[in-house]
Tab-separated table of C-alpha atoms in Angstrom:
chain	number	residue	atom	x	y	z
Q	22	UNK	CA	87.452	128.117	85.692
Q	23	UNK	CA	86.698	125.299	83.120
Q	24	UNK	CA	87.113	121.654	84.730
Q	25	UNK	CA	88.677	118.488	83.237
Q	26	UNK	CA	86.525	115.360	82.180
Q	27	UNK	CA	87.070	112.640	84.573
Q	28	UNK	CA	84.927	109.268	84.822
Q	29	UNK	CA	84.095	107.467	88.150
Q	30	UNK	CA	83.677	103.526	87.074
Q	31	UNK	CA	82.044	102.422	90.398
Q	32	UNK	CA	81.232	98.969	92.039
Q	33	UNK	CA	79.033	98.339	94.650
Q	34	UNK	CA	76.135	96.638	96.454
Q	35	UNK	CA	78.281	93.505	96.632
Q	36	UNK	CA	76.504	90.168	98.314
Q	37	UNK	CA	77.339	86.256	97.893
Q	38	UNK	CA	74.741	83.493	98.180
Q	39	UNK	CA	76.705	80.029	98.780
Q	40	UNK	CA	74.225	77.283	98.834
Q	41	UNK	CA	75.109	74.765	101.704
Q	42	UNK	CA	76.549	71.949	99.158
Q	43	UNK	CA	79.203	74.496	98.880
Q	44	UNK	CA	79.860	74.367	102.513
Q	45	UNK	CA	82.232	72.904	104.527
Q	46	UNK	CA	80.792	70.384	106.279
Q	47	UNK	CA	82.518	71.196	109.596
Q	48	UNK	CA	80.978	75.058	109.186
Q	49	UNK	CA	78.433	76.025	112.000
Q	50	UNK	CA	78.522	79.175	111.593
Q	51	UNK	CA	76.051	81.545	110.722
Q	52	UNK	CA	76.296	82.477	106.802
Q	53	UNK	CA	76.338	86.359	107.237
Q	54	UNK	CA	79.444	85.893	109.251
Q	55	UNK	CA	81.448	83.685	106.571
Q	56	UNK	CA	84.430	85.800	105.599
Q	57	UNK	CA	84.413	86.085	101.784
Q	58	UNK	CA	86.484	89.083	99.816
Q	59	UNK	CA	86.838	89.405	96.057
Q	60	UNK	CA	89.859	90.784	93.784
Q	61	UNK	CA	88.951	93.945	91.561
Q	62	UNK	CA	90.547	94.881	88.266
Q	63	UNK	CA	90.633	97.191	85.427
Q	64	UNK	CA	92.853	97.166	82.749
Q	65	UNK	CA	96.450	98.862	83.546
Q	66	UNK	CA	94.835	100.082	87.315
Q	67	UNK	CA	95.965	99.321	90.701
Q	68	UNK	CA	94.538	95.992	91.843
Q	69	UNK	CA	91.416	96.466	94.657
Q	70	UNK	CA	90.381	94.619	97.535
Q	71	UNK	CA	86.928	94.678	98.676
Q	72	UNK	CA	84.705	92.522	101.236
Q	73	UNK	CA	81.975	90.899	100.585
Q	74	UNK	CA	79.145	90.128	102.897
Q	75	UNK	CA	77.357	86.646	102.745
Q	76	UNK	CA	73.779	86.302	103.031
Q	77	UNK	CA	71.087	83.361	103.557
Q	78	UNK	CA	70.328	81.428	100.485
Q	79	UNK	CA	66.651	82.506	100.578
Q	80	UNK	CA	67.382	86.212	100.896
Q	81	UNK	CA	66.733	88.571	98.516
Q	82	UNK	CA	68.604	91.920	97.131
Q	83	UNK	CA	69.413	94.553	98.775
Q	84	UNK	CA	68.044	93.207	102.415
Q	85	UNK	CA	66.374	96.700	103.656
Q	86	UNK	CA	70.337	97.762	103.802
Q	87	UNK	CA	72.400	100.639	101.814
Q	88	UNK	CA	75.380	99.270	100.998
Q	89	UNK	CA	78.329	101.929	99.981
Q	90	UNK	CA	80.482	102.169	96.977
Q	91	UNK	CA	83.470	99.380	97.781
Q	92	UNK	CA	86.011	100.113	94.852
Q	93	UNK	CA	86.443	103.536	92.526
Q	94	UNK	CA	88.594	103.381	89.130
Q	95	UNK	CA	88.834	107.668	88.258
Q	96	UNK	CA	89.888	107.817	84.716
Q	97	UNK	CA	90.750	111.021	83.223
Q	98	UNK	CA	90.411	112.253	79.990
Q	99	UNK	CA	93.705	110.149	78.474
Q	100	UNK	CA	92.429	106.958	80.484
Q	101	UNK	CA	89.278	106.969	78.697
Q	102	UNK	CA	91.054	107.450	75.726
Q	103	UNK	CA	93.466	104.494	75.813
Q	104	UNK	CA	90.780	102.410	77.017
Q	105	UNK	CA	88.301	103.479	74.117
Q	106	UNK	CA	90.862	102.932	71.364
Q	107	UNK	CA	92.073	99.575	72.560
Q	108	UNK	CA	88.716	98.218	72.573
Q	109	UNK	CA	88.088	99.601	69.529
Q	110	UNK	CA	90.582	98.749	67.695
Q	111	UNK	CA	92.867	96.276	69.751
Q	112	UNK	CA	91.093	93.079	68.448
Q	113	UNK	CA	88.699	92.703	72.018
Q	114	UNK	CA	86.278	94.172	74.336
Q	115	UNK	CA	87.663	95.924	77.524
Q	116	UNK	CA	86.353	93.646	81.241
Q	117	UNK	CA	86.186	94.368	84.407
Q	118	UNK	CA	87.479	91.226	86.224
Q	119	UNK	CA	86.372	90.144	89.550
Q	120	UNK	CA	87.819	86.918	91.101
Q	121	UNK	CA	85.713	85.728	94.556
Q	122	UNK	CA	87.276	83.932	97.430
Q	123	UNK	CA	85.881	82.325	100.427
Q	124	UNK	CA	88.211	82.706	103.651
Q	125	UNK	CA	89.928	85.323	105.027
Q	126	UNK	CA	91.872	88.084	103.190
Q	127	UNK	CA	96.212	87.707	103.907
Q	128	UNK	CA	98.473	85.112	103.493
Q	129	UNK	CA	100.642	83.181	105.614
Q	130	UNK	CA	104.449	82.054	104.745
Q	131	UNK	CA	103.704	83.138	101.476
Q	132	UNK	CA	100.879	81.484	100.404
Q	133	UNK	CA	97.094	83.372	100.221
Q	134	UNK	CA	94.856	81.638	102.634
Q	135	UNK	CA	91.373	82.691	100.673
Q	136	UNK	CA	89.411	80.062	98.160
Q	137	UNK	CA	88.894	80.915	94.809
Q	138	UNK	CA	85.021	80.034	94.471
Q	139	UNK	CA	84.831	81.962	90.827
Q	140	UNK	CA	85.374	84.369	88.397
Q	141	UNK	CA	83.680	87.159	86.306
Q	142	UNK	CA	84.074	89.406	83.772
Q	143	UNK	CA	82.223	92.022	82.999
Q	144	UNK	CA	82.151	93.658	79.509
Q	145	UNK	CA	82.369	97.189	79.491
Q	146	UNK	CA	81.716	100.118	76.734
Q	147	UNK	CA	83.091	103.682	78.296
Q	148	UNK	CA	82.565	105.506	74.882
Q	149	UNK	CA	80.530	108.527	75.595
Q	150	UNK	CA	80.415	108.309	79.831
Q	151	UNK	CA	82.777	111.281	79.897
Q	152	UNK	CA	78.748	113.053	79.720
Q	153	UNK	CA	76.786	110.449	80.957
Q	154	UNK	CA	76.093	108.023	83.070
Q	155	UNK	CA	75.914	104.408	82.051
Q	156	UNK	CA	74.805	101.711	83.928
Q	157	UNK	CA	76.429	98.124	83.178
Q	158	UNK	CA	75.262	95.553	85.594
Q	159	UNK	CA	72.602	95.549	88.559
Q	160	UNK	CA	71.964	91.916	89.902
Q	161	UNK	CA	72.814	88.341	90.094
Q	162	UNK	CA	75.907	86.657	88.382
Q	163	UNK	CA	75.957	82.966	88.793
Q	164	UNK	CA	79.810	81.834	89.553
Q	165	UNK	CA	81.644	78.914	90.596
Q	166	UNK	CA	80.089	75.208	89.359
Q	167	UNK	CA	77.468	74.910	87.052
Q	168	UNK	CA	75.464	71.942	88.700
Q	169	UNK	CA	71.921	72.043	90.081
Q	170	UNK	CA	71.707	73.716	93.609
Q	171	UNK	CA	75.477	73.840	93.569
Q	172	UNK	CA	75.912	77.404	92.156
Q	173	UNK	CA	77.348	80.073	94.194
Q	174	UNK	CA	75.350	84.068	93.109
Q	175	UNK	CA	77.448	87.003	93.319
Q	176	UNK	CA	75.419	89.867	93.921
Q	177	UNK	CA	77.238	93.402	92.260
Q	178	UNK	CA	76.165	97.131	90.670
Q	179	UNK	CA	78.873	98.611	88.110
Q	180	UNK	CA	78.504	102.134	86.883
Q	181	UNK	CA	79.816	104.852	85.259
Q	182	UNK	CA	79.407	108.588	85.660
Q	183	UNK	CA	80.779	111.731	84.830
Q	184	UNK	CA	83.029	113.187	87.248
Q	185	UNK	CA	83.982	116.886	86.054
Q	186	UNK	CA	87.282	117.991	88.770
Q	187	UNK	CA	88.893	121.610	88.575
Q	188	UNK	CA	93.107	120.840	88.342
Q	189	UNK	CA	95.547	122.832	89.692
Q	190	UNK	CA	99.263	122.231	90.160
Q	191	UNK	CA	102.078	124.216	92.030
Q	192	UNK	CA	104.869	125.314	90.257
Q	193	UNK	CA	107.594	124.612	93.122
Q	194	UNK	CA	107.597	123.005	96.658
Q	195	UNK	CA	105.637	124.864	98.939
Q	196	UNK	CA	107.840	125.933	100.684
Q	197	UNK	CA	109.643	128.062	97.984
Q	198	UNK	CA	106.341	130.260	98.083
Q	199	UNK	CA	105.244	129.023	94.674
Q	200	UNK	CA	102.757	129.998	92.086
Q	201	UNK	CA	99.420	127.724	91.640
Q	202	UNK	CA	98.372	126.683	87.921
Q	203	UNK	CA	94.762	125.575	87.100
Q	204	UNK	CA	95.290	122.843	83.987
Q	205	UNK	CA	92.966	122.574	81.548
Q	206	UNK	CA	94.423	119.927	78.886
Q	207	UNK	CA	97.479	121.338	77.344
Q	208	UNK	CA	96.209	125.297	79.023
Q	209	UNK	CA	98.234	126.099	82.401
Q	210	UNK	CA	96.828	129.452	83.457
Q	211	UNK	CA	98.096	131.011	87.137
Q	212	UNK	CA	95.305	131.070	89.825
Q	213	UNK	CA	96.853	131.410	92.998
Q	214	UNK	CA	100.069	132.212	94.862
Q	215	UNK	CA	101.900	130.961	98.100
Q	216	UNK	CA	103.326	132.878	100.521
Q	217	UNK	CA	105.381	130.228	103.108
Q	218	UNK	CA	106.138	131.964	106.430
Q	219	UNK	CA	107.538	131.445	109.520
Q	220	UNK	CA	105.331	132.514	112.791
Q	221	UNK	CA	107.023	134.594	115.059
Q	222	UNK	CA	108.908	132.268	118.218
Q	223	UNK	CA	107.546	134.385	120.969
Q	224	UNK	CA	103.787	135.368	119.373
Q	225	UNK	CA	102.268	133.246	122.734
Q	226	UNK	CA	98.917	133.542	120.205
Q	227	UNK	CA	100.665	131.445	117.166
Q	228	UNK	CA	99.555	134.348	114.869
Q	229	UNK	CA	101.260	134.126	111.230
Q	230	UNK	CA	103.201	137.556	110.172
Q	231	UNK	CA	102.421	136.256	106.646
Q	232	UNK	CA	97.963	136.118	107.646
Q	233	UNK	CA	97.628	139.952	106.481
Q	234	UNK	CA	93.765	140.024	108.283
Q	235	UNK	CA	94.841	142.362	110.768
Q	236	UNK	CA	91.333	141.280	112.724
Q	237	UNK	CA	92.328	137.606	113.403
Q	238	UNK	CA	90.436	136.649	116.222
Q	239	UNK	CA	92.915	135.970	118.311
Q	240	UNK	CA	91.829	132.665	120.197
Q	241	UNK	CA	91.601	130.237	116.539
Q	242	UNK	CA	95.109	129.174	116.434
Q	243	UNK	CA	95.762	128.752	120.173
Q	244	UNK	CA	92.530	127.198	120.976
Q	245	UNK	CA	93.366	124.469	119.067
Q	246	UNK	CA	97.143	124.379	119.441
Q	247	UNK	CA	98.736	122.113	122.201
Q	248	UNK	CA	98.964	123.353	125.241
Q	249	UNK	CA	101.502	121.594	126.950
Q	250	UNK	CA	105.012	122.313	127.334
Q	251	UNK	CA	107.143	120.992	124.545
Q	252	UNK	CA	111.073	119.846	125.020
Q	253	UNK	CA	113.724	118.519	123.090
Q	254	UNK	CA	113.288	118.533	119.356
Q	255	UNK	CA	110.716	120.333	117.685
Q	256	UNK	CA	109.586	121.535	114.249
Q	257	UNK	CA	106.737	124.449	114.898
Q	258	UNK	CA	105.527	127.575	113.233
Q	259	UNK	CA	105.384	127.060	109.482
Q	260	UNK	CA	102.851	128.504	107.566
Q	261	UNK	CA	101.574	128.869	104.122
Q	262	UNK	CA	99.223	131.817	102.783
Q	263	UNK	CA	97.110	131.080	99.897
Q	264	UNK	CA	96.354	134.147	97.779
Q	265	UNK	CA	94.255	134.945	94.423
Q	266	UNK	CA	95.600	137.193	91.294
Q	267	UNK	CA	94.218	140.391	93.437
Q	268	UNK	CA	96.982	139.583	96.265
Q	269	UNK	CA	93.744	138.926	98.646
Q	270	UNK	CA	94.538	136.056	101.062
Q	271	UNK	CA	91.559	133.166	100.178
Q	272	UNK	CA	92.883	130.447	102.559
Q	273	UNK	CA	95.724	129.443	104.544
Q	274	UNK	CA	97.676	126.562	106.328
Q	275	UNK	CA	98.923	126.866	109.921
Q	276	UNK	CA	101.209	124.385	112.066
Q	277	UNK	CA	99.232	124.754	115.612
Q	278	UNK	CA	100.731	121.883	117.186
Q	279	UNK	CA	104.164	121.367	116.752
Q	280	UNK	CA	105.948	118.241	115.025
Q	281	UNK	CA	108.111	117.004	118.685
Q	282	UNK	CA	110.083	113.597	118.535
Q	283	UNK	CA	108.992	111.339	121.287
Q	284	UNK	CA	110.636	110.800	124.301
Q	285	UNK	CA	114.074	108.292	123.431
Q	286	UNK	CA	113.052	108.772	119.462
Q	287	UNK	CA	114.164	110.379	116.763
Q	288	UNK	CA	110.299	110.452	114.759
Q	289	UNK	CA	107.025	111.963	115.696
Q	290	UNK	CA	104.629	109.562	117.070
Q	291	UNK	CA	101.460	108.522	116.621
Q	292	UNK	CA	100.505	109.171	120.498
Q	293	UNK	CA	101.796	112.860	119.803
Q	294	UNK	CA	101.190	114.194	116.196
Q	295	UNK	CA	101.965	117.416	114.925
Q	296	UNK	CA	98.617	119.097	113.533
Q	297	UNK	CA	97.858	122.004	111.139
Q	298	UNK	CA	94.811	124.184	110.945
Q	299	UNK	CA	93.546	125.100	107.352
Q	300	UNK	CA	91.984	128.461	107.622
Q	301	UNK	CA	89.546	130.387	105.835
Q	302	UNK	CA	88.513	134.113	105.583
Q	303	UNK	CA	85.607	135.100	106.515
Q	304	UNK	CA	83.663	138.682	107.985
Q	305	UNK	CA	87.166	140.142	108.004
Q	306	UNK	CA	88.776	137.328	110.069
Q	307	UNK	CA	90.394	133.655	109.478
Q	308	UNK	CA	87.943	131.046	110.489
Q	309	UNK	CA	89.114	127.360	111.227
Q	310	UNK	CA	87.921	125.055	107.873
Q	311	UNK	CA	89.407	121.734	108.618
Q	312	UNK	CA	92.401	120.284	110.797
Q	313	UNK	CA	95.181	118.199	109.501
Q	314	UNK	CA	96.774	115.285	111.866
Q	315	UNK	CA	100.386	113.765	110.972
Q	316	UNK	CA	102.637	111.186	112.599
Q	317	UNK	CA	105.635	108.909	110.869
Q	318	UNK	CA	104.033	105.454	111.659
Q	319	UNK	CA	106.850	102.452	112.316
Q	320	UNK	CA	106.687	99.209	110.371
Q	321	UNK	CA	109.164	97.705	107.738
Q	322	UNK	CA	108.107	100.564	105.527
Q	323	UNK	CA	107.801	104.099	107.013
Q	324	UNK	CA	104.875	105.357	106.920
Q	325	UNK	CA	102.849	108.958	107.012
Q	326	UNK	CA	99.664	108.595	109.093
Q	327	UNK	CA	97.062	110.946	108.667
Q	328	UNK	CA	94.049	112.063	109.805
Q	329	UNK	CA	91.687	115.259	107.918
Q	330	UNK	CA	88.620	116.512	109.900
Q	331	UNK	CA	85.987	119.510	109.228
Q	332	UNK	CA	85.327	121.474	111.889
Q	333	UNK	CA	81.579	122.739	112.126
Q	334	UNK	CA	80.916	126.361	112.830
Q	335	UNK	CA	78.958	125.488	116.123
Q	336	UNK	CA	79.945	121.961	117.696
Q	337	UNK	CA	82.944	120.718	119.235
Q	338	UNK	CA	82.994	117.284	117.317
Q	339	UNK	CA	85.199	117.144	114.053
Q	340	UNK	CA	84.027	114.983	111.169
Q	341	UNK	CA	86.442	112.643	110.046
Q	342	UNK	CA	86.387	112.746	106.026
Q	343	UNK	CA	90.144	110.985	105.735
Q	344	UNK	CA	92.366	108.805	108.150
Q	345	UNK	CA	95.035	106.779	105.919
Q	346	UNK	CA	98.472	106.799	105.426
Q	347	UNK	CA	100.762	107.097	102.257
Q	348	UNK	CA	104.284	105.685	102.054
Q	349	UNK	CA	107.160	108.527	103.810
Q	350	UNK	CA	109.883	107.237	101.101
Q	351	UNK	CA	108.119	107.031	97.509
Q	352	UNK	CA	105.121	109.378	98.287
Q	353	UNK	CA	101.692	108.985	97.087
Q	354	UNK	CA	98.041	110.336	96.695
Q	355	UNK	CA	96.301	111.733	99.816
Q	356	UNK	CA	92.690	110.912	98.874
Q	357	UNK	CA	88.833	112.744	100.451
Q	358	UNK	CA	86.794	110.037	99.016
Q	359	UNK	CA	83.521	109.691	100.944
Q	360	UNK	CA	81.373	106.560	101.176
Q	361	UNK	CA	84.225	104.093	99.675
Q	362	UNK	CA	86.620	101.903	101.642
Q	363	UNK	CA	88.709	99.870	99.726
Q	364	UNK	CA	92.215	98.389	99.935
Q	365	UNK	CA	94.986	98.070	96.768
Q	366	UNK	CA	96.366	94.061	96.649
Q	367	UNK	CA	95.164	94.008	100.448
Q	368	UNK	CA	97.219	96.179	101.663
Q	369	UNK	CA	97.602	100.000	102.804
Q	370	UNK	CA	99.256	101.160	99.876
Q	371	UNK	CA	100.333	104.756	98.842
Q	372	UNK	CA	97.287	106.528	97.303
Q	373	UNK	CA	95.658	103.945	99.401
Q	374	UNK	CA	92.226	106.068	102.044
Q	375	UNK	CA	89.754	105.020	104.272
Q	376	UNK	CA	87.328	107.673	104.469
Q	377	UNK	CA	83.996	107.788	106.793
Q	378	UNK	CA	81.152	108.995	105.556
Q	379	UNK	CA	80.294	112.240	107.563
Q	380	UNK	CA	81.355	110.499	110.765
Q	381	UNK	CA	81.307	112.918	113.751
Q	382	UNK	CA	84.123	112.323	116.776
Q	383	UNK	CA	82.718	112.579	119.911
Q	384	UNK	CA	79.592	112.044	121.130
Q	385	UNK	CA	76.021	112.442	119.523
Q	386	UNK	CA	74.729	111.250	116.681
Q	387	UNK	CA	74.037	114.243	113.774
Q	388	UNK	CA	72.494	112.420	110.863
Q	389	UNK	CA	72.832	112.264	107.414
Q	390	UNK	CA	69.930	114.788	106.983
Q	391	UNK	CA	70.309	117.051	109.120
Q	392	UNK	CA	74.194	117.477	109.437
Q	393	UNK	CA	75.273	120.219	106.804
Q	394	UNK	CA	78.631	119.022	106.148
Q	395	UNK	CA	77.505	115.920	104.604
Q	396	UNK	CA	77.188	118.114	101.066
Q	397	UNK	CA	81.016	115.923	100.514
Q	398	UNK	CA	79.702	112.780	99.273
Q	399	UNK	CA	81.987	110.574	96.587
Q	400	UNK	CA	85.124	111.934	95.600
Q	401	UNK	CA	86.062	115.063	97.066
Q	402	UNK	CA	89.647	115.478	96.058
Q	403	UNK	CA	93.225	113.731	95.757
Q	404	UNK	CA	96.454	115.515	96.050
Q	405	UNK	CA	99.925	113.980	94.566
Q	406	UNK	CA	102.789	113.550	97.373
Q	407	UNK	CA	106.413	113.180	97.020
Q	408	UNK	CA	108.042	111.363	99.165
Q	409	UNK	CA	111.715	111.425	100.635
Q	410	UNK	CA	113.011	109.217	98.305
Q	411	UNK	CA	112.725	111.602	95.550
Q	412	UNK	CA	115.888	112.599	95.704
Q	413	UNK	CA	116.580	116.191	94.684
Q	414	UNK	CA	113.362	116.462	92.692
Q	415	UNK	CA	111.240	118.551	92.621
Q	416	UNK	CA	107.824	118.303	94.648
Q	417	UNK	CA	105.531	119.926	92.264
Q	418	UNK	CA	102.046	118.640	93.839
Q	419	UNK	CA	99.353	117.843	91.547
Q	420	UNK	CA	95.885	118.805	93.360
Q	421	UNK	CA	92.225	117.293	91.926
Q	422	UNK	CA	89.399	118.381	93.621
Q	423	UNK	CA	85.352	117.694	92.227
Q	424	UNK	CA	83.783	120.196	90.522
Q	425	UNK	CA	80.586	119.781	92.885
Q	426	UNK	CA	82.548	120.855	95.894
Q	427	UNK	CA	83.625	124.188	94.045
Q	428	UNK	CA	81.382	126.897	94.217
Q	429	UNK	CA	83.995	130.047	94.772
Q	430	UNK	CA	87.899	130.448	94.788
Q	431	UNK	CA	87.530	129.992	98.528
Q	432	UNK	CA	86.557	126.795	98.002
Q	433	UNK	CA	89.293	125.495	95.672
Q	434	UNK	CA	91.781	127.413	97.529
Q	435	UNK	CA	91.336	125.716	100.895
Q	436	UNK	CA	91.987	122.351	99.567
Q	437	UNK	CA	95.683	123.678	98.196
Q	438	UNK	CA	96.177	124.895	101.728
Q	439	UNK	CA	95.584	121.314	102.782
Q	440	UNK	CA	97.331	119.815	100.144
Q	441	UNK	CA	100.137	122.046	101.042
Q	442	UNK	CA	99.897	121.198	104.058
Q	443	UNK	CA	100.137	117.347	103.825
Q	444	UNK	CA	103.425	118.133	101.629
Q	445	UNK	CA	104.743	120.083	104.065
Q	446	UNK	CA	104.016	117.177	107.196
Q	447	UNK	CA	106.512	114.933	105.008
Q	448	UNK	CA	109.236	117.036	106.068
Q	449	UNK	CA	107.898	117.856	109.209
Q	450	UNK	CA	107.754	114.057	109.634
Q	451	UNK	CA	111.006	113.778	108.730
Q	452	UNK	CA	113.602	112.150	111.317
Q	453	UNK	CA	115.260	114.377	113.620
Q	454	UNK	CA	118.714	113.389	113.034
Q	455	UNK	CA	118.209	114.457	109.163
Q	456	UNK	CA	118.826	117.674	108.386
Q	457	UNK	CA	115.782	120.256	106.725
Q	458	UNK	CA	116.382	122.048	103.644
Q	459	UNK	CA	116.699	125.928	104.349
Q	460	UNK	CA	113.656	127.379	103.466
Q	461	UNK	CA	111.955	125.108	106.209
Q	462	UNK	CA	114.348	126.654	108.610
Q	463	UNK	CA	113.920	129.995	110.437
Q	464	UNK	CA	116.924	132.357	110.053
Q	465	UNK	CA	117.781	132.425	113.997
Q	466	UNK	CA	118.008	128.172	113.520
Q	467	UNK	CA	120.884	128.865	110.537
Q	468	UNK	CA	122.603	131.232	112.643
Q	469	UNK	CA	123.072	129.461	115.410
């Protein structure tokens, strides 16, 4: 499998030095605790958010601290291209622009309530980073007024490096048991098929008739199913089979917890999501890879929450790589982006993910060097969405994942079980009073 050229711009090891003539005079608080945030953005790209932490005057750079990556432009090959040509040949260098602001991120009636304190741009040259890395600013940028002891410093790293990602894209909804196509610039070659399936009602062991591993162990899917007593509306055992050009299953999707409305609702809550299981194979038997959480969060805009954990071979603490949500009506990009936390115009935005670095739930603390799941470091991999409001289009999902996480077709297939699977939570999310399409229905539900 041949990947596609991407390019990670990165910024990070942010810090702010505000000498004390810039001060309110009222202030009497401690400098580190200041709230101060700054505005991120590239040419034709979403507008970020990021914090940025103040420090004493008299400090240095970095203060015995590693700081993450706080905002991530991925350009693909056509990006780059665009962005090449117009700075080429559109009459003026391509910038990065970064507005600062002292106060606190938000607005009220209307009106932002953070300071602009100053500006920069920063010139950039992305010719040739497509296969190598390039590093355009490490240090101090003096912004704000230009007087003697009145200068604010903005601290900041910007980099870029090559970011090779294998592409694949279904050819239907998932549902419709579609073929998977790896892309390769104008080359769409088949790589995998689906198989969606519905688990048998009464199989007390939630075992999928479409898993063909006849030596399941048993105890996977209802060890980490629910086991309480569900009532009332439910939407439970869908699954999806991910197979290679043999016909040999290389990963799967499994709803273990069904999708129930809450009590006097008509949506599944936060308080009770529905959860799938992504599945590997493994000494002729699935073993558990990751679990997938999914809820339809309230607010003015409905939203799908979710939340993507590993599960180690040998510890009962999951480790959080993605807890987000993505907008239920116009869709979005579900997003495994370790070490970066960032925020589009302030807000939780489709496409928009928090991810924690190798954080384990539960108690104990693992370590960065000794925990062996912590190989997923930057991006991981994004997968498109659609959303309800799509009308009667087609969800084709579009799934990116980095070539450093590939090393075999199990690999790349078990994130387009999970990216099936967080297509398939849209509908499962869907409100109870709306009807399903048929394929997501079992035939004993359309004959009754």
């Amino acid at each position: 499998m041949d990947p596609c050229p991407f390019v990670r711009l990165s910024v990070c090891n942010l810090a702010l030095k505000i000498p004390v003539a810039l001060k309110p005079a009222s202030s009497v608080v401690h400098p580190s605790s200041s709230p101060c945030f700054c505005k991120i953005k590239l040419k034709n790209f979403p507008l970020q958010t990021a914090v940025v932490p103040c420090i004493l005057p008299e400090s240095q750079f970095p203060d015995g601290q590693v700081q993450s990556h706080v905002a991530s432009f991925h350009l693909n090959k056509s990006d780059l291209e665009k962005l090449v040509a117009k700075s080429l040949f559109g009459g003026g260098k391509l910038y990065l622009k970064i507005s600062i602001y002292t106060g606190r991120r938000g607005s009220t009636c209307g009106v932002n309530s953070g300071r602009l304190l100053g500006k920069v741009d920063l010139p950039l040259d992305l010719a040739g980073t497509e296969s190598r890395s390039v590093l355009f600013h490490n240090g101090w940028i003096v912004v704000g007024k230009e007087a003697k002891n009145s200068s604010a410093q903005f601290h900041l790293s910007v980099k870029a490096e090559p970011d090779p990602r294998f592409v694949f894209q279904f050819d239907g909804e998932p549902e419709c048991s579609p073929q998977v196509f790896q892309i390769q610039g104008n080359i769409r070659q088949p790589v995998f098929t689906c198989k969606f399936s519905f688990r048998a009602t009464g199989d007390r062991n939630q075992r999928s008739r479409s898993l063909p591993l006849e030596h399941s162990s048993r105890g996977w899917l209802s060890s980490f199913g629910s086991e309480r007593e569900r009532t009332g509306k439910e939407r439970k055992g869908w699954s999806i089979t991910v197979h290679d050009l043999s016909g040999s299953p290389v990963a799967a999707a499994s709803m273990v917890t069904p999708f129930v409305a809450s009590p006097g609702s008509d949506r599944v809550s936060r308080s009770n999501p529905g959860s799938w299981l992504i599945l590997r194979p493994g000494d002729g038997t699935w073993k558990p890879w990751g679990k997938l959480e999914a809820w339809r969060e309230r607010g003015s805009a409905d939203g799908l929450g979710y939340r993507f954990e590993l599960i180690p071979d040998s510890a009962a603490a999951g480790i959080v790589l993605a807890e987000s949500k993505l907008s239920i009506n116009k869709g979005g990009k579900f997003v495994i982006d370790i070490g970066t936390s960032v925020s589009t115009n302030g807000k939780s935005t489709p496409g928009n993910s928090t991810s924690p670095a190798c954080s384990p739930r539960g108690s104990g603390d693992f370590g960065y060097g000794l925990w062996p799941y912590c190989m997923y470091r930057g991006f991981v991999m994004s997968a498109d969405v659609e959303g309800e409001g799509g009308g009667s289009k087609c969800s084709k999902p579009t799934v990116e994942v980095s070539v450093q996480h590939v090393t075999c077709t199990e690999d790349a297939a078990a994130f387009v079980a999970l990216s099936a699977a967080i297509d398939l939570s849209i509908d499962a999310c869907r409100l109870f009073s709306q009807k399903l399409r048929k394929e997501l229905c079992p035939s004993q539900d359309l004959l009754s």
